Amino acid sequence: MIWGWVYSVDAKGCNENVNNPDMIKKFGDELIEAVNMEKHGECQLEYFGKDNKKGWTYSQLITTSNCCIHFCDSGEFFFDLFSCKEIDRDVVDKLIDKYFDPTDTKNFFRERGI
């Protein structure tokens, strides 16, 4: 039985917005609205890490699961959206391009469930 879907994007060569907490939060807000999902509480946005792994991490619970993104100071990010509601990947990809303009991405999509 399918429980949900997870869409992951690994990106590199991103613009300066990966280091801007206001733009990260704005992206998250627009993303949740654009994929017709509903926030459950406020997002968490923290700066932490070590060496080349430090940067901002955004985490937002949604009524259908969660969105988590780690942004590295080096211009990379690692995005995961898990939901029991179908995910419009084209909408997600367009917003990623709009906010972060990556030079390269790897995308993963899969069903979850037993």
JSON list of C-alpha atoms in Angstrom, two decimals:
[
{"chain": "A", "resi": 1, "resn": "MET", "atom": "CA", "xyz": [0.00, 0.00, 0.00]},
{"chain": "A", "resi": 2, "resn": "ILE", "atom": "CA", "xyz": [1.33, 3.43, -0.92]},
{"chain": "A", "resi": 3, "resn": "TRP", "atom": "CA", "xyz": [1.67, 5.69, 2.10]},
{"chain": "A", "resi": 4, "resn": "GLY", "atom": "CA", "xyz": [3.10, 8.70, 0.28]},
{"chain": "A", "resi": 5, "resn": "TRP", "atom": "CA", "xyz": [5.83, 10.09, -1.91]},
{"chain": "A", "resi": 6, "resn": "VAL", "atom": "CA", "xyz": [9.20, 11.65, -1.33]},
{"chain": "A", "resi": 7, "resn": "TYR", "atom": "CA", "xyz": [10.80, 14.11, -3.72]},
{"chain": "A", "resi": 8, "resn": "SER", "atom": "CA", "xyz": [14.47, 14.91, -3.17]},
{"chain": "A", "resi": 9, "resn": "VAL", "atom": "CA", "xyz": [16.70, 17.36, -4.99]},
{"chain": "A", "resi": 10, "resn": "ASP", "atom": "CA", "xyz": [20.47, 17.70, -4.59]},
{"chain": "A", "resi": 11, "resn": "ALA", "atom": "CA", "xyz": [21.70, 20.99, -6.06]},
{"chain": "A", "resi": 12, "resn": "LYS", "atom": "CA", "xyz": [25.02, 22.75, -6.52]},
{"chain": "A", "resi": 13, "resn": "GLY", "atom": "CA", "xyz": [26.25, 26.03, -7.94]},
{"chain": "A", "resi": 14, "resn": "CYS", "atom": "CA", "xyz": [23.41, 27.97, -6.32]},
{"chain": "A", "resi": 15, "resn": "ASN", "atom": "CA", "xyz": [23.20, 31.72, -5.94]},
{"chain": "A", "resi": 16, "resn": "GLU", "atom": "CA", "xyz": [23.68, 33.69, -2.70]},
{"chain": "A", "resi": 17, "resn": "ASN", "atom": "CA", "xyz": [20.12, 32.94, -1.51]},
{"chain": "A", "resi": 18, "resn": "VAL", "atom": "CA", "xyz": [21.39, 29.68, 0.06]},
{"chain": "A", "resi": 19, "resn": "ASN", "atom": "CA", "xyz": [23.05, 31.93, 2.67]},
{"chain": "A", "resi": 20, "resn": "ASN", "atom": "CA", "xyz": [20.07, 34.25, 3.19]},
{"chain": "A", "resi": 21, "resn": "PRO", "atom": "CA", "xyz": [17.64, 33.11, 5.91]},
{"chain": "A", "resi": 22, "resn": "ASP", "atom": "CA", "xyz": [14.94, 35.56, 4.77]},
{"chain": "A", "resi": 23, "resn": "MET", "atom": "CA", "xyz": [15.01, 34.17, 1.22]},
{"chain": "A", "resi": 24, "resn": "ILE", "atom": "CA", "xyz": [15.05, 30.58, 2.51]},
{"chain": "A", "resi": 25, "resn": "LYS", "atom": "CA", "xyz": [11.95, 31.23, 4.61]},
{"chain": "A", "resi": 26, "resn": "LYS", "atom": "CA", "xyz": [10.26, 33.02, 1.70]},
{"chain": "A", "resi": 27, "resn": "PHE", "atom": "CA", "xyz": [11.03, 30.03, -0.55]},
{"chain": "A", "resi": 28, "resn": "GLY", "atom": "CA", "xyz": [9.58, 27.64, 2.03]},
{"chain": "A", "resi": 29, "resn": "ASP", "atom": "CA", "xyz": [6.42, 29.71, 2.42]},
{"chain": "A", "resi": 30, "resn": "GLU", "atom": "CA", "xyz": [5.90, 29.96, -1.34]},
{"chain": "A", "resi": 31, "resn": "LEU", "atom": "CA", "xyz": [6.68, 26.28, -1.84]},
{"chain": "A", "resi": 32, "resn": "ILE", "atom": "CA", "xyz": [4.12, 25.02, 0.68]},
{"chain": "A", "resi": 33, "resn": "GLU", "atom": "CA", "xyz": [1.45, 27.25, -0.83]},
{"chain": "A", "resi": 34, "resn": "ALA", "atom": "CA", "xyz": [2.36, 26.39, -4.45]},
{"chain": "A", "resi": 35, "resn": "VAL", "atom": "CA", "xyz": [2.07, 22.63, -3.88]},
{"chain": "A", "resi": 36, "resn": "ASN", "atom": "CA", "xyz": [-1.27, 23.13, -2.08]},
{"chain": "A", "resi": 37, "resn": "MET", "atom": "CA", "xyz": [-0.10, 21.86, 1.27]},
{"chain": "A", "resi": 38, "resn": "GLU", "atom": "CA", "xyz": [-0.77, 23.25, 4.72]},
{"chain": "A", "resi": 39, "resn": "LYS", "atom": "CA", "xyz": [1.79, 24.23, 7.37]},
{"chain": "A", "resi": 40, "resn": "HIS", "atom": "CA", "xyz": [1.54, 22.70, 10.80]},
{"chain": "A", "resi": 41, "resn": "GLY", "atom": "CA", "xyz": [3.11, 25.31, 13.07]},
{"chain": "A", "resi": 42, "resn": "GLU", "atom": "CA", "xyz": [6.07, 27.52, 12.28]},
{"chain": "A", "resi": 43, "resn": "CYS", "atom": "CA", "xyz": [9.18, 26.45, 10.42]},
{"chain": "A", "resi": 44, "resn": "GLN", "atom": "CA", "xyz": [12.50, 25.90, 12.12]},
{"chain": "A", "resi": 45, "resn": "LEU", "atom": "CA", "xyz": [15.42, 27.68, 10.51]},
{"chain": "A", "resi": 46, "resn": "GLU", "atom": "CA", "xyz": [18.81, 27.22, 12.14]},
{"chain": "A", "resi": 47, "resn": "TYR", "atom": "CA", "xyz": [22.41, 27.85, 11.14]},
{"chain": "A", "resi": 48, "resn": "PHE", "atom": "CA", "xyz": [24.82, 25.10, 12.25]},
{"chain": "A", "resi": 49, "resn": "GLY", "atom": "CA", "xyz": [27.28, 22.43, 11.14]},
{"chain": "A", "resi": 50, "resn": "LYS", "atom": "CA", "xyz": [31.02, 21.90, 10.83]},
{"chain": "A", "resi": 51, "resn": "ASP", "atom": "CA", "xyz": [33.64, 22.52, 8.18]},
{"chain": "A", "resi": 52, "resn": "ASN", "atom": "CA", "xyz": [32.19, 22.45, 4.65]},
{"chain": "A", "resi": 53, "resn": "LYS", "atom": "CA", "xyz": [28.88, 21.04, 5.93]},
{"chain": "A", "resi": 54, "resn": "LYS", "atom": "CA", "xyz": [27.75, 24.17, 7.79]},
{"chain": "A", "resi": 55, "resn": "GLY", "atom": "CA", "xyz": [24.84, 26.26, 6.66]},
{"chain": "A", "resi": 56, "resn": "TRP", "atom": "CA", "xyz": [21.14, 26.86, 7.15]},
{"chain": "A", "resi": 57, "resn": "THR", "atom": "CA", "xyz": [18.65, 24.06, 7.74]},
{"chain": "A", "resi": 58, "resn": "TYR", "atom": "CA", "xyz": [14.96, 24.64, 7.10]},
{"chain": "A", "resi": 59, "resn": "SER", "atom": "CA", "xyz": [12.36, 22.27, 8.51]},
{"chain": "A", "resi": 60, "resn": "GLN", "atom": "CA", "xyz": [8.60, 22.65, 8.13]},
{"chain": "A", "resi": 61, "resn": "LEU", "atom": "CA", "xyz": [5.95, 20.23, 9.32]},
{"chain": "A", "resi": 62, "resn": "ILE", "atom": "CA", "xyz": [2.98, 20.06, 6.98]},
{"chain": "A", "resi": 63, "resn": "THR", "atom": "CA", "xyz": [-0.37, 18.41, 7.64]},
{"chain": "A", "resi": 64, "resn": "THR", "atom": "CA", "xyz": [0.60, 15.69, 5.16]},
{"chain": "A", "resi": 65, "resn": "SER", "atom": "CA", "xyz": [4.19, 15.21, 6.50]},
{"chain": "A", "resi": 66, "resn": "ASN", "atom": "CA", "xyz": [7.29, 17.47, 6.21]},
{"chain": "A", "resi": 67, "resn": "CYS", "atom": "CA", "xyz": [9.79, 19.47, 4.18]},
{"chain": "A", "resi": 68, "resn": "CYS", "atom": "CA", "xyz": [13.45, 19.59, 5.17]},
{"chain": "A", "resi": 69, "resn": "ILE", "atom": "CA", "xyz": [16.29, 21.36, 3.36]},
{"chain": "A", "resi": 70, "resn": "HIS", "atom": "CA", "xyz": [19.96, 21.76, 4.29]},
{"chain": "A", "resi": 71, "resn": "PHE", "atom": "CA", "xyz": [21.75, 24.65, 2.59]},
{"chain": "A", "resi": 72, "resn": "CYS", "atom": "CA", "xyz": [25.57, 24.58, 2.64]},
{"chain": "A", "resi": 73, "resn": "ASP", "atom": "CA", "xyz": [27.66, 27.75, 2.65]},
{"chain": "A", "resi": 74, "resn": "SER", "atom": "CA", "xyz": [29.43, 26.30, -0.39]},
{"chain": "A", "resi": 75, "resn": "GLY", "atom": "CA", "xyz": [26.36, 26.88, -2.59]},
{"chain": "A", "resi": 76, "resn": "GLU", "atom": "CA", "xyz": [24.82, 23.43, -2.39]},
{"chain": "A", "resi": 77, "resn": "PHE", "atom": "CA", "xyz": [21.54, 22.26, -0.92]},
{"chain": "A", "resi": 78, "resn": "PHE", "atom": "CA", "xyz": [19.76, 19.01, -0.19]},
{"chain": "A", "resi": 79, "resn": "PHE", "atom": "CA", "xyz": [15.96, 19.12, -0.38]},
{"chain": "A", "resi": 80, "resn": "ASP", "atom": "CA", "xyz": [13.41, 16.55, 0.81]},
{"chain": "A", "resi": 81, "resn": "LEU", "atom": "CA", "xyz": [9.63, 16.84, 0.61]},
{"chain": "A", "resi": 82, "resn": "PHE", "atom": "CA", "xyz": [7.67, 13.89, 1.97]},
{"chain": "A", "resi": 83, "resn": "SER", "atom": "CA", "xyz": [3.90, 13.83, 1.71]},
{"chain": "A", "resi": 84, "resn": "CYS", "atom": "CA", "xyz": [0.94, 11.48, 1.66]},
{"chain": "A", "resi": 85, "resn": "LYS", "atom": "CA", "xyz": [-0.50, 13.93, -0.87]},
{"chain": "A", "resi": 86, "resn": "GLU", "atom": "CA", "xyz": [0.90, 13.77, -4.42]},
{"chain": "A", "resi": 87, "resn": "ILE", "atom": "CA", "xyz": [3.73, 16.19, -5.15]},
{"chain": "A", "resi": 88, "resn": "ASP", "atom": "CA", "xyz": [3.82, 18.37, -8.27]},
{"chain": "A", "resi": 89, "resn": "ARG", "atom": "CA", "xyz": [7.52, 18.08, -9.06]},
{"chain": "A", "resi": 90, "resn": "ASP", "atom": "CA", "xyz": [7.38, 20.66, -11.87]},
{"chain": "A", "resi": 91, "resn": "VAL", "atom": "CA", "xyz": [6.16, 23.30, -9.44]},
{"chain": "A", "resi": 92, "resn": "VAL", "atom": "CA", "xyz": [8.93, 22.42, -6.99]},
{"chain": "A", "resi": 93, "resn": "ASP", "atom": "CA", "xyz": [11.61, 22.52, -9.71]},
{"chain": "A", "resi": 94, "resn": "LYS", "atom": "CA", "xyz": [10.45, 25.92, -10.98]},
{"chain": "A", "resi": 95, "resn": "LEU", "atom": "CA", "xyz": [10.58, 27.42, -7.50]},
{"chain": "A", "resi": 96, "resn": "ILE", "atom": "CA", "xyz": [14.05, 25.99, -6.88]},
{"chain": "A", "resi": 97, "resn": "ASP", "atom": "CA", "xyz": [15.22, 27.60, -10.13]},
{"chain": "A", "resi": 98, "resn": "LYS", "atom": "CA", "xyz": [13.52, 30.89, -9.26]},
{"chain": "A", "resi": 99, "resn": "TYR", "atom": "CA", "xyz": [15.07, 31.19, -5.79]},
{"chain": "A", "resi": 100, "resn": "PHE", "atom": "CA", "xyz": [18.42, 29.42, -6.05]},
{"chain": "A", "resi": 101, "resn": "ASP", "atom": "CA", "xyz": [19.32, 29.14, -9.76]},
{"chain": "A", "resi": 102, "resn": "PRO", "atom": "CA", "xyz": [21.45, 25.97, -9.40]},
{"chain": "A", "resi": 103, "resn": "THR", "atom": "CA", "xyz": [23.94, 25.03, -12.12]},
{"chain": "A", "resi": 104, "resn": "ASP", "atom": "CA", "xyz": [23.29, 21.31, -11.60]},
{"chain": "A", "resi": 105, "resn": "THR", "atom": "CA", "xyz": [20.70, 19.13, -9.88]},
{"chain": "A", "resi": 106, "resn": "LYS", "atom": "CA", "xyz": [20.00, 15.47, -9.21]},
{"chain": "A", "resi": 107, "resn": "ASN", "atom": "CA", "xyz": [16.35, 14.62, -8.60]},
{"chain": "A", "resi": 108, "resn": "PHE", "atom": "CA", "xyz": [14.91, 11.56, -6.89]},
{"chain": "A", "resi": 109, "resn": "PHE", "atom": "CA", "xyz": [11.25, 10.57, -6.64]},
{"chain": "A", "resi": 110, "resn": "ARG", "atom": "CA", "xyz": [9.82, 7.48, -5.06]},
{"chain": "A", "resi": 111, "resn": "GLU", "atom": "CA", "xyz": [6.77, 5.99, -3.46]},
{"chain": "A", "resi": 112, "resn": "ARG", "atom": "CA", "xyz": [6.82, 5.17, 0.24]},
{"chain": "A", "resi": 113, "resn": "GLY", "atom": "CA", "xyz": [4.93, 2.37, 1.92]},
{"chain": "A", "resi": 114, "resn": "ILE", "atom": "CA", "xyz": [4.88, -1.34, 2.57]}
]
